Amino acid sequence: MSADYIQYETTRRIRSHVSNLKHTTSGGVGSVLVGEDCRATFMWTACTNSPWFRRFAVRCHWRMGDIWRLDRPVNLGELKLVFELLEEDWIAYGTDLEGQLQTCLTAIIFISGFFAALQGEEIVREDLGAIRKHWEEAVEYPCDPHVPLMLSGRFKRETGEKLFCQPLAVKSKSGLDIQSWFFRTIWVMERTGAMSGPLFRVIGAKKKGFKRASMGTIQPLFHRIL
């Protein structure tokens, strides 16, 4: 190899090449077990089939970050770092409303999933108009001020269109200012002309009006910050 670093796929293919080469040689196959149905089981003696190499391959995956753990939850430490990065983005975008809006919506995705325990298709049902309507009353509530996370639409085990309120603490025990991110989102969307309708939106068919976004549409925001 002339390069100082190679990708894992290169390593894997070299391993396959060595393994296939060994299997085609006279000493590449050990014992052969043949059953009554004439099916055979071969005992390969290639070094790439050894327990040592299998452990090496797994650790190689780990060292290169090639680890697949589907549906792994985001832990609190990672969440704090995410919001540190988002705060830096918010400051960096300055007067760029589009950049600030993308930053705020990313923050709302994490807040909704982590603190409100909403699933993907529930997050996109957040309603901007309903949040604005109940905002002042909720954040100034005498006993328990809270952030009104409002959901509208059709839900499982419910008939027709429904409107639900998921109250959130204005500030989490970990120090995350939930109210601030929602206020920023409302503020930016006002300046882009959005006063009601779905919080997560995309341009409708034939570029007429807006419609509710799908989880697939907003996933790039989530993946970008991770």
C-alpha atoms as one frame of an Amber mdcrd trajectory, in Angstrom:
protein
   0.000   0.000   0.000   1.382   3.393  -0.963  -1.114   5.440   1.074  -0.714
   6.035   4.799  -4.426   5.464   5.394  -6.977   3.216   3.695 -10.727   2.794
   4.016 -12.269  -0.159   5.787 -13.791  -1.403   2.517 -10.285  -1.690   1.067
  -9.221  -3.765   4.062 -12.294  -5.954   3.733 -11.729  -6.620   0.043  -8.081
  -7.525   0.588  -9.190  -9.906   3.300 -11.704 -11.495   0.882  -9.034 -11.772
  -1.801  -6.614 -13.543   0.558  -9.389 -15.809   1.826 -10.537 -16.800  -1.686
  -6.966 -17.418  -2.769  -6.373 -19.679   0.210  -9.582 -21.604  -0.463  -8.482
 -22.447  -4.014  -5.161 -23.970  -2.983  -4.659 -27.610  -2.151  -4.227 -26.914
   1.556  -7.109 -24.510   1.823  -9.745 -27.106   2.618  -9.493 -29.399   5.627
 -11.995 -32.095   6.501 -15.177 -32.508   4.494 -18.305 -33.896   6.158 -20.888
 -35.433   3.832 -24.369 -36.258   5.045 -26.869 -38.848   3.798 -28.528 -36.206
   1.632 -25.149 -35.648  -0.064 -24.844 -32.176   1.409 -21.272 -31.356   2.356
 -19.763 -29.215   5.102 -16.261 -27.938   4.434 -13.748 -27.121   7.126 -11.809
 -24.178   5.735  -8.292 -23.652   7.020  -7.774 -20.115   5.717  -6.236 -17.758
   8.260  -9.012 -15.229   7.587 -11.522 -17.640   9.174  -9.652 -17.857  12.454
 -11.132 -16.538  15.732  -8.268 -14.033  15.916  -9.081 -12.515  12.537 -12.796
 -12.339  13.311 -12.026 -10.341  16.465  -9.614  -8.184  14.471 -12.327  -7.413
  11.887 -14.804  -6.361  14.584 -12.286  -4.068  16.287 -11.326  -2.628  12.916
 -14.949  -1.643  12.410 -14.969   0.063  15.806 -11.727   1.956  15.289 -12.950
   3.384  11.993 -16.353   4.351  13.363 -18.154   1.849  11.148 -20.604   0.814
  13.856 -24.256   0.140  13.031 -26.588   0.500  16.013 -30.029   1.261  14.661
 -32.408   3.195  16.916 -29.672   3.986  19.444 -31.020   6.780  21.667 -29.235
  10.113  21.990 -27.932  10.394  25.558 -27.878  13.535  27.702 -24.182  14.207
  27.155 -24.619  14.132  23.398 -27.721  16.308  23.667 -25.825  18.995  25.591
 -23.114  19.017  22.943 -25.747  19.246  20.189 -27.201  22.389  21.752 -23.758
  23.903  22.199 -23.238  23.497  18.449 -26.697  24.874  17.692 -26.034  27.921
  19.878 -22.837  28.561  17.920 -24.788  28.251  14.657 -27.465  30.663  15.890
 -24.837  33.298  16.653 -22.879  32.643  13.454 -25.896  33.095  11.170 -26.460
  36.631  12.498 -29.185  38.191  10.357 -29.503  35.206   8.003 -33.132  34.236
   8.685 -32.988  31.035   6.647 -29.947  29.786   8.534 -31.460  30.747  11.881
 -34.705  29.006  10.992 -32.913  25.768  10.111 -31.024  25.984  13.417 -34.208
  26.559  15.435 -36.131  23.751  13.750 -33.231  21.379  14.417 -33.371  22.361
  18.087 -37.132  21.745  18.186 -36.642  18.249  16.739 -34.268  17.333  19.568
 -36.440  18.953  22.250 -39.564  17.210  20.972 -37.919  13.814  20.787 -35.932
  13.969  24.025 -38.024  16.057  26.438 -41.516  15.486  25.009 -40.865  11.826
  24.082 -42.521  12.303  20.684 -41.954   9.857  17.869 -41.018  10.904  14.352
 -44.477  11.261  12.814 -45.732  13.046  15.943 -43.023  15.716  15.786 -44.173
  16.989  12.394 -47.688  17.521  13.781 -46.605  20.489  15.879 -48.814  23.466
  15.089 -47.340  26.967  14.946 -50.673  28.791  15.162 -51.776  26.897  18.281
 -48.397  27.433  19.963 -48.641  31.183  19.284 -52.218  31.281  20.536 -51.405
  29.743  23.921 -47.849  31.053  24.297 -48.364  34.087  26.519 -50.870  32.332
  28.772 -48.574  29.307  29.217 -45.225  31.007  29.863 -46.840  33.476  32.303
 -48.965  30.896  34.119 -48.785  31.839  37.836 -48.129  28.452  39.429 -46.358
  26.455  36.745 -45.122  28.415  33.722 -44.533  26.078  30.794 -43.953  25.872
  27.054 -47.129  24.868  25.150 -46.085  22.192  22.654 -49.255  21.918  20.566
 -49.963  18.991  18.235 -52.731  18.953  15.657 -53.899  16.392  13.133 -55.006
  12.788  13.063 -53.626  10.407  15.666 -53.810   6.686  16.291 -56.846   5.527
  18.291 -58.440   8.952  17.857 -61.301   9.932  15.565 -61.023  12.992  13.354
 -58.739  15.995  13.742 -57.481  16.554  17.296 -55.512  19.248  19.113 -53.286
  18.161  21.978 -51.078  20.131  24.352 -47.829  18.667  25.671 -46.598  21.094
  28.367 -42.818  21.322  28.695 -40.690  22.859  31.419 -39.335  26.280  30.510
 -35.891  25.036  31.534 -34.741  21.454  32.030 -32.840  20.157  35.062 -29.815
  19.785  32.819 -29.904  23.537  32.135 -31.358  23.556  28.626 -33.471  26.667
  28.019 -36.443  25.142  26.192 -38.486  28.352  26.259 -35.695  30.296  24.575
 -35.509  27.934  21.578 -39.268  27.953  21.062 -39.338  31.749  21.344 -36.551
  32.024  18.773 -38.455  29.742  16.427 -41.646  31.804  16.712 -39.666  35.032
  16.260 -37.868  33.849  13.114 -41.007  32.369  11.559 -42.864  35.646  12.126
 -40.195  37.439  10.126 -40.524  34.949   7.300 -44.292  35.556   7.234 -45.342
  32.334   8.966 -48.002  32.992  11.621 -50.034  29.776  11.585 -50.119  26.279
  10.156 -47.665  23.442  10.682 -44.363  24.263  12.355 -42.494  21.931  10.015
 -43.608  22.764   6.490 -42.665  22.293   2.873 -43.895  23.984  -0.303 -47.052
  22.341  -1.612 -47.775  20.924  -5.033 -47.200  23.308  -7.942 -45.475  25.659
  -5.472 -48.810  26.815  -4.089 -48.900  27.366  -0.345 -47.404  25.079   2.272
 -48.159  21.640   3.643 -47.004  19.663   6.637 -43.536  18.151   6.196 -42.896
  14.450   6.634 -40.251  13.016   8.953 -38.242  12.022   5.910 -38.147  15.667
   4.835 -36.740  16.990   8.118 -34.341  14.117   8.810 -31.439  15.943   7.079
 -31.612  18.595   9.824 -31.253  15.880  12.453 -28.446  14.052  10.631 -26.492
  17.238   9.872 -25.944  18.168  13.501 -25.170  14.584  14.549
